Coordinates of C-alpha atoms and ligand atoms in Angstrom, one line a residue:
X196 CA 64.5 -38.6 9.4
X197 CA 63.3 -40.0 6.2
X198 CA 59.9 -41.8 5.2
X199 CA 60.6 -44.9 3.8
X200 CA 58.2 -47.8 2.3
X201 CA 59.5 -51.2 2.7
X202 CA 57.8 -54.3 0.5
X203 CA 58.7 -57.7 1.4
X204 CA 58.9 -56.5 5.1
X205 CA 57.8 -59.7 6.4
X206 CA 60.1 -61.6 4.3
X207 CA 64.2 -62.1 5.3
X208 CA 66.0 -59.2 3.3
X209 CA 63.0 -56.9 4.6
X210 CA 63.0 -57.9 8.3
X211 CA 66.7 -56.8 8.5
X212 CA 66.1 -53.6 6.6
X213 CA 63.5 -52.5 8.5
X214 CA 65.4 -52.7 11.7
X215 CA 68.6 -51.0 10.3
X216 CA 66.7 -48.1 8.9
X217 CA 64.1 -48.2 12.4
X218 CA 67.7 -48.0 14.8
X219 CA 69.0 -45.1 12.1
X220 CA 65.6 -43.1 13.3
X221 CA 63.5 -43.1 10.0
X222 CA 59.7 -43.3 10.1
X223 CA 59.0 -46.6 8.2
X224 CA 55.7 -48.7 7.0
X225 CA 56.3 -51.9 5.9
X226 CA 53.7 -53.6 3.9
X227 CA 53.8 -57.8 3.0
X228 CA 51.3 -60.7 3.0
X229 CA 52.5 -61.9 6.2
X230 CA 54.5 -61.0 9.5
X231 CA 58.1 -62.4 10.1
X232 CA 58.1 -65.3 11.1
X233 CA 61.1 -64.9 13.4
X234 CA 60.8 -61.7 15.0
X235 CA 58.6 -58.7 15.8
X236 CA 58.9 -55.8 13.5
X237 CA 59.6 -52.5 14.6
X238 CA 57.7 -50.7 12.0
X239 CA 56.0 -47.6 12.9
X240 CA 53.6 -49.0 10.3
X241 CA 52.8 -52.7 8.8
X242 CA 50.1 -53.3 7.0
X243 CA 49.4 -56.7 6.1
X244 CA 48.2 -56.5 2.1
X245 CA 48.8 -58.0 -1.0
X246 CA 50.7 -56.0 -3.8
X247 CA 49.4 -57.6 -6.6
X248 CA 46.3 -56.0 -5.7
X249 CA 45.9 -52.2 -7.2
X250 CA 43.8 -50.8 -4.4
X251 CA 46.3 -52.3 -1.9
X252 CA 49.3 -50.5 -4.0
X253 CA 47.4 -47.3 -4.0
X254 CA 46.3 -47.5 -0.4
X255 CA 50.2 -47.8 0.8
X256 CA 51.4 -45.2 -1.2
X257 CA 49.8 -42.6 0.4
X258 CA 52.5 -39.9 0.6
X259 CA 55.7 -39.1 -1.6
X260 CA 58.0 -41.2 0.2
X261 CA 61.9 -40.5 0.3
X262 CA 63.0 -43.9 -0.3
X263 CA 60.6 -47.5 -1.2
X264 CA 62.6 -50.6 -0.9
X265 CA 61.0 -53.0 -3.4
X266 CA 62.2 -57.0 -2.0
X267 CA 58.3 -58.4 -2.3
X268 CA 58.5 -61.8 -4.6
X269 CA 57.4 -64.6 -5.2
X270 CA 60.8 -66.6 -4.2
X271 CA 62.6 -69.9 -3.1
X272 CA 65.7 -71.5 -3.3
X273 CA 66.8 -74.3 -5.8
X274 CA 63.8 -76.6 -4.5
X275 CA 61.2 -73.7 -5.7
X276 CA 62.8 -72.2 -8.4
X277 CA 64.1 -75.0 -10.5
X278 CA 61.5 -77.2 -10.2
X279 CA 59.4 -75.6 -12.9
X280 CA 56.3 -76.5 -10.5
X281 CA 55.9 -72.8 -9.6
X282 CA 57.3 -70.9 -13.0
X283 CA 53.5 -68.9 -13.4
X284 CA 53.2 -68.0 -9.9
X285 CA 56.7 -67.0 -9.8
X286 CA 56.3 -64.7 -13.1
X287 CA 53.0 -63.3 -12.6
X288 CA 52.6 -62.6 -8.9
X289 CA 56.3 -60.8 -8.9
X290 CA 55.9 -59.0 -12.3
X291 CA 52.6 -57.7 -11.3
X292 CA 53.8 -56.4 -7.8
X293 CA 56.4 -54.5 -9.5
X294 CA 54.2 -52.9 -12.5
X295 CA 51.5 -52.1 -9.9
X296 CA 54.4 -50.6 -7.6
X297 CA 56.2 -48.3 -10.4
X298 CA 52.7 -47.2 -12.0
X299 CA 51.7 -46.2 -8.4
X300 CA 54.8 -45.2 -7.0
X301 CA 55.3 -42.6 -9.9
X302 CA 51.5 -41.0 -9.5
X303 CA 52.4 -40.9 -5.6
X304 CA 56.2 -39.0 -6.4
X305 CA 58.0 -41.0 -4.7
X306 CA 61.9 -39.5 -4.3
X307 CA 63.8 -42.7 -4.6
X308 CA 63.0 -46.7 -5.3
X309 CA 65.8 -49.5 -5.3
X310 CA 64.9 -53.1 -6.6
X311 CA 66.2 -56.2 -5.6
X312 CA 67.1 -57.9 -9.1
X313 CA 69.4 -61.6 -8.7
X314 CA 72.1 -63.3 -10.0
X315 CA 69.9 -65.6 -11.4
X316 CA 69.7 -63.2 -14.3
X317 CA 73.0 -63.9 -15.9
X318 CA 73.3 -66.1 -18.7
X319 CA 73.3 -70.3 -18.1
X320 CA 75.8 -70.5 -20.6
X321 CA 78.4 -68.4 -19.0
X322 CA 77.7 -70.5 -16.0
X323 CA 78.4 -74.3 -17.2
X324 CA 82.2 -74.4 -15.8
X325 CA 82.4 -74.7 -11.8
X326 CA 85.9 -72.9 -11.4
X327 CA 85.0 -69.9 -13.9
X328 CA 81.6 -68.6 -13.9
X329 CA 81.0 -65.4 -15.4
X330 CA 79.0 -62.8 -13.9
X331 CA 80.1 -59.6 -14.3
X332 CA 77.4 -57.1 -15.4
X333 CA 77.6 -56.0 -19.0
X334 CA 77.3 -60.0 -19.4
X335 CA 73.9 -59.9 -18.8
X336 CA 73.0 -59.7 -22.8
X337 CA 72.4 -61.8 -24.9
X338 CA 69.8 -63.3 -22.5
X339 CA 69.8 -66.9 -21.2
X340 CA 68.9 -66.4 -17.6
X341 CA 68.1 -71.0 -16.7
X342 CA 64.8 -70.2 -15.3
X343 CA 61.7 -68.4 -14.8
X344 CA 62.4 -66.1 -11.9
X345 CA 65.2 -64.8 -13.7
X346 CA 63.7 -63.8 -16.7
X347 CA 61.3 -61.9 -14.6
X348 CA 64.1 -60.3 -12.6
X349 CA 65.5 -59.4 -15.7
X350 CA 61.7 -57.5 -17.2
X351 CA 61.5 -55.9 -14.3
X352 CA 65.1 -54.7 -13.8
X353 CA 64.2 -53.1 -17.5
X354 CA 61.1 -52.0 -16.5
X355 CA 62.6 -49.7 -13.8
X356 CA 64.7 -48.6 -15.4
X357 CA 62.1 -47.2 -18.0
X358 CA 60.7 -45.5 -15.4
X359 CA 63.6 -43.6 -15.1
X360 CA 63.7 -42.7 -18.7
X361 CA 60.5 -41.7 -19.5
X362 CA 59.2 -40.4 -16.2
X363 CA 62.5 -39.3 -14.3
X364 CA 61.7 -42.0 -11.3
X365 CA 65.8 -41.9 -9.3
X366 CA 65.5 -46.0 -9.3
X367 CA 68.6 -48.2 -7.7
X368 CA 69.2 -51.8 -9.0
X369 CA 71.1 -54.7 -7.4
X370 CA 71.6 -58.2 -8.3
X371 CA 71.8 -60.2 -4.7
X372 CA 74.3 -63.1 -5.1
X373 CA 72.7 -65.5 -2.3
X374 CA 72.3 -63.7 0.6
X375 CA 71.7 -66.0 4.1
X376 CA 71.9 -65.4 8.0
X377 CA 69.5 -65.3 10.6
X378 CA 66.5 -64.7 10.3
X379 CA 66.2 -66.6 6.9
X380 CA 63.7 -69.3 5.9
X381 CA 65.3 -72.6 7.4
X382 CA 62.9 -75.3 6.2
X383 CA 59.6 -76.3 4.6
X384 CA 61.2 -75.9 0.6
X385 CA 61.6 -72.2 0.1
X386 CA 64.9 -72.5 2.0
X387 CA 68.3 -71.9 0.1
X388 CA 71.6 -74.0 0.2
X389 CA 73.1 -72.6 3.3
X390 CA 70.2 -72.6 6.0
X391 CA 69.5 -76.3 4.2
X392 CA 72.4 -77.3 4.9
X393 CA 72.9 -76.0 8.5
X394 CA 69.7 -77.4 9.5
X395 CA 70.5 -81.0 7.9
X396 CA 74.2 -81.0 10.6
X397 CA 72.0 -79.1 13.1
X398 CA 70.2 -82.5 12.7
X399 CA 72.0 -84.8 12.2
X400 CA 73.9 -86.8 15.1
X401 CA 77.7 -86.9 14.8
X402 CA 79.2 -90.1 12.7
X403 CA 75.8 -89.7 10.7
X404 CA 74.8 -88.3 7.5
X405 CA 73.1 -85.3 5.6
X406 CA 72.2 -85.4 1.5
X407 CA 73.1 -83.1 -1.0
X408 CA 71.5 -82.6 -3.8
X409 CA 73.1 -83.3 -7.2
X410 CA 77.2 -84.1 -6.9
X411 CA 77.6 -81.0 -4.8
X412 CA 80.9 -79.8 -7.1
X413 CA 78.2 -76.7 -8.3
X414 CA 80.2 -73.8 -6.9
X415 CA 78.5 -70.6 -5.8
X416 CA 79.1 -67.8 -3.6
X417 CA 77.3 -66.4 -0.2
X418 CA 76.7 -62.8 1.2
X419 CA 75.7 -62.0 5.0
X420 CA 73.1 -60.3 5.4
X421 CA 74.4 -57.3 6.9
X422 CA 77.0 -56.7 4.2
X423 CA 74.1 -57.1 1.7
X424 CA 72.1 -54.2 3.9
X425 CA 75.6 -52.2 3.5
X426 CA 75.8 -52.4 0.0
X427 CA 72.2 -51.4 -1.0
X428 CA 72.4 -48.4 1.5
X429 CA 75.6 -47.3 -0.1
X430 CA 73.7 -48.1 -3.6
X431 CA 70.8 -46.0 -2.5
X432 CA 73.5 -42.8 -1.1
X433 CA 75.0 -43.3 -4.4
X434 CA 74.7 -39.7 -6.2
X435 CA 75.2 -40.7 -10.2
X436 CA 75.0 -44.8 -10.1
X437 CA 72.4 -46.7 -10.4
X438 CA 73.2 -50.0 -11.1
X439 CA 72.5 -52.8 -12.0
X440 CA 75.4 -54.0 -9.8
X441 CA 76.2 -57.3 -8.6
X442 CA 75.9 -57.2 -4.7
X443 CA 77.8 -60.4 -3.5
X444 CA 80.4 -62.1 -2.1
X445 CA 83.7 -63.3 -4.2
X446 CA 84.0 -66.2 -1.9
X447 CA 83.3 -68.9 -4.0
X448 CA 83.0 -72.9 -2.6
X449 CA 81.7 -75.5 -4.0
X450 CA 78.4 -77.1 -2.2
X451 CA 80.7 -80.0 -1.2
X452 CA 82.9 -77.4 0.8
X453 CA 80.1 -75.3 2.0
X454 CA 78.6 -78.7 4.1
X455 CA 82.6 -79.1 5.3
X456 CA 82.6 -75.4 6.1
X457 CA 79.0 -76.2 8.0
X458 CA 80.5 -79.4 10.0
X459 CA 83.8 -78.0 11.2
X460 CA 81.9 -75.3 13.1
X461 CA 79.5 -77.7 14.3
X462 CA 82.1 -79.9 15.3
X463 CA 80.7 -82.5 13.4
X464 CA 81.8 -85.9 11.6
X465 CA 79.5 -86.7 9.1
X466 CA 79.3 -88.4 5.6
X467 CA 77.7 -87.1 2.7
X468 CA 75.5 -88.7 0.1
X469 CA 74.3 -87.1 -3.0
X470 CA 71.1 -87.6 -4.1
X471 CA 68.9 -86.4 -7.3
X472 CA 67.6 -82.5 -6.9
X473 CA 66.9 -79.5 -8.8
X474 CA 70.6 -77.7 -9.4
X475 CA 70.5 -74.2 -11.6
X476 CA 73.3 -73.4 -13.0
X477 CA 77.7 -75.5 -12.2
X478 CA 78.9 -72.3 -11.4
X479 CA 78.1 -68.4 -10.2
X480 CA 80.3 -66.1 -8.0
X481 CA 79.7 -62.8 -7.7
X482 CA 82.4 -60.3 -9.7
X483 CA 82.5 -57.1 -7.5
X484 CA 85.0 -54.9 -10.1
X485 CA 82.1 -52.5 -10.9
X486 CA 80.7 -52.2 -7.3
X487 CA 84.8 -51.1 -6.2
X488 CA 85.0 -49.1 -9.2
X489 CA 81.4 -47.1 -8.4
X490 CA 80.9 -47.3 -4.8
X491 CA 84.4 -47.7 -3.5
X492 CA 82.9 -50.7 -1.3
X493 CA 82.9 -54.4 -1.5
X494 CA 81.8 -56.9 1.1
X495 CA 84.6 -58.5 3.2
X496 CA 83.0 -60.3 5.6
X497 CA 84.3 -64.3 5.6
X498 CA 82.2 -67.1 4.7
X499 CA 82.8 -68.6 7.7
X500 CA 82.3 -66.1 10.1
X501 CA 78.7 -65.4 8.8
X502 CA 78.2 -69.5 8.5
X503 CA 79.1 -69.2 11.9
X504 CA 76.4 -67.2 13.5
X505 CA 74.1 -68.9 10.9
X506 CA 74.7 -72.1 12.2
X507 CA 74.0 -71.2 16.0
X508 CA 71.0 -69.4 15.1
X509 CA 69.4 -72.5 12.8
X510 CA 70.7 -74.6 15.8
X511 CA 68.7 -73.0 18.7
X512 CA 65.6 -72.9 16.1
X513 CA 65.7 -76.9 15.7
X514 CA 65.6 -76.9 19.1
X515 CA 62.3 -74.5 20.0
Ligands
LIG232 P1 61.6 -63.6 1.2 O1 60.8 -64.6 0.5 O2 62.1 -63.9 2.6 O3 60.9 -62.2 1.2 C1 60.0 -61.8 0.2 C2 58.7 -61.3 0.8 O4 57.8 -60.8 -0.2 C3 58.0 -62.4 1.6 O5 57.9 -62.1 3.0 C4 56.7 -62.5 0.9 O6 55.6 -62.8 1.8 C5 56.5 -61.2 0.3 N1 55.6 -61.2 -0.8 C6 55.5 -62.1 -1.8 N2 54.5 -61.8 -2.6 C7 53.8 -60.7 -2.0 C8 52.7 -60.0 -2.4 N3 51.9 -60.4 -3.4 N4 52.3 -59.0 -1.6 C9 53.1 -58.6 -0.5 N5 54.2 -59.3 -0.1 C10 54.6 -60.3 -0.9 O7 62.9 -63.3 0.3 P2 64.3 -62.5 0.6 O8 65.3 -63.5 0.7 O9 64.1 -61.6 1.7 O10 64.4 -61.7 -0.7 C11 64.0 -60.3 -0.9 C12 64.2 -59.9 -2.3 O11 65.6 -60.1 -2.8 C13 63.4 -60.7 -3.3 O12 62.9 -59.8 -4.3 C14 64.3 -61.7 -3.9 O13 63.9 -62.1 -5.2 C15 65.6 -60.9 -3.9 N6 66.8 -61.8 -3.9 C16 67.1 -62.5 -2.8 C17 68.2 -63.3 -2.8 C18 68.6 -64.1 -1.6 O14 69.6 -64.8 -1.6 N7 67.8 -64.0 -0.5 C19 69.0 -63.4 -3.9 C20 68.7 -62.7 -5.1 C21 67.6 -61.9 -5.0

């Protein structure tokens, strides 16, 4: 059995993770600015505080944990992130969550930390042609992540990894390549592309029709959740690597697809129209070569199948 600290418990990611690690019999305190929203937490501990706050940070890391899961942030999909609205909330709140987190975390001894970094990190101008993104991870440098929350994925990613160098922290990095599934934020404008999209058909009445933002040929590429909790376990067992490693799906689909995806398994007829909206970046799939090269894993999980249980779950919420 293993003590493990998870920030961001509250939030989607962390609300899985803490049940994984609760059913493989670890003793685990979870620590976020709010419960899940979906579902009780079976934390042994969860303590509602803020980790931009020092005495919080210190307060939580009480004991040399075996493993912290870092997922706080200050996040959103396309309607939060690209916007430009929230850009200083986005830097400072998550930069200063994960300075307070290293500085403490290091005092404390903690045995192991892994950081959720994004693929919002890779350059916008390997990204401009939908069929053939780049995103492989050496192509990180030169810089030219197309907005703020990547730039401060890509800070902190260096910053823990200083922490290795200079004060021998074991850290584990992964760039998440839009993870979804149950469980995820659904509505209200922190919600990504696939949960927006189920709960538009979930909504709409068959013969109708659901908007998309922008001309909806952007391609991108979706991981469920449970292979995303596979690969950062496997990330975390990982003797010698220690990323950054892309931790996504190769399944690429353009938006227009993913809504055809959404209304086959809804059984649904309906037209689309594409309206103005914040985009990112025409293209981004996830390249898994270094993740099959280090860990000897890559997700395999269809698109559809995870849509799939997505869907029904997003369904019985519009309902409640
Ligand atoms: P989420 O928003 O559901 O979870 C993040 C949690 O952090 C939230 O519950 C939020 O309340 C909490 N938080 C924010 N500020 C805090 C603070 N000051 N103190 C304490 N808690 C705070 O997001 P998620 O989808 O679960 O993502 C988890 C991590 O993975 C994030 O770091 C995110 O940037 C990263 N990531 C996610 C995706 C994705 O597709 N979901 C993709 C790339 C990277």
């Amino acid at each position: 059995m293993k003590s493990i600290l998870v920030c961001g418990a509250g939030g989607f990611i962390g609300g899985h993770l803490v049940k994984k690690l609760k059913k493989e019999g670890h003793w685990v305190r979870g620590v976020d600015l709010k419960y899940n929203e979906f579902s009780k937490s079976p934390a042994d501990d969860f303590v509602i505080g803020d980790l931009r706050d020092q005495i919080v940070v210190q307060k939580i890391l009480d004991q040399p944990f075996d493993e912290v899961y870092q997922l706080a942030a200050d996040m959103g999909g396309a309607g939060y992130i690209f916007t430009g609205a929230h850009d200083a909330d986005v830097m400072h709140n998550s930069a200063t969550i994960n300075l307070n987190i290293l500085h403490y975390g290091q005092k404390a001894g903690i045995k192991k930390i892994f950081y959720s970094s994004s693929a919002c990190i890779y350059p916008a101008y390997n990204q401009m042609d939908p069929a053939n993104p780049k995103c492989s991870e050496e192509s990180a440098y030169p810089a030219e992540p197309d907005s703020e929350y990547g730039w401060e994925k890509l800070f902190s990613e260096r910053l823990y990894f200083s922490f290795h160098r200079n004060y021998g922290m074991e850290v584990r990095v992964a760039r998440f390549h839009n993870i979804f599934g149950p469980e995820g934020t659904w509505w209200g404008g922190k919600e990504k592309a696939p949960a927006a999209l189920c709960r538009k058909v979930a909504e709409a009445n068959d013969g109708g029709q659901i908007e998309i933002w922008g001309d909806g040929n952007q391609t991108r590429s979706f991981l469920y959740i449970d292979e995303c909790l596979e690969g950062v376990q496997r990330l975390m067992d990982s003797k010698d690597f220690f990323g950054p490693v892309n931790i996504g799906s190769e399944e690429m689909i353009s938006i227009n697809g993913l809504a055809q995806l959404i209304m086959n398994i809804a059984g649904k007829k309906l037209t689309i129209k594409h309206v103005d909206g914040p985009l990112g970046v025409r293209g981004r799939n996830s390249d898994n070569k270094l993740i099959k090269e280090k860990l000897g894993w890559a997700p395999s999980l269809s698109l559809s199948k995870g849509l799939s249980i997505t869907y029904q779950w997003i369904l019985s919420e519009t309902k409640k």
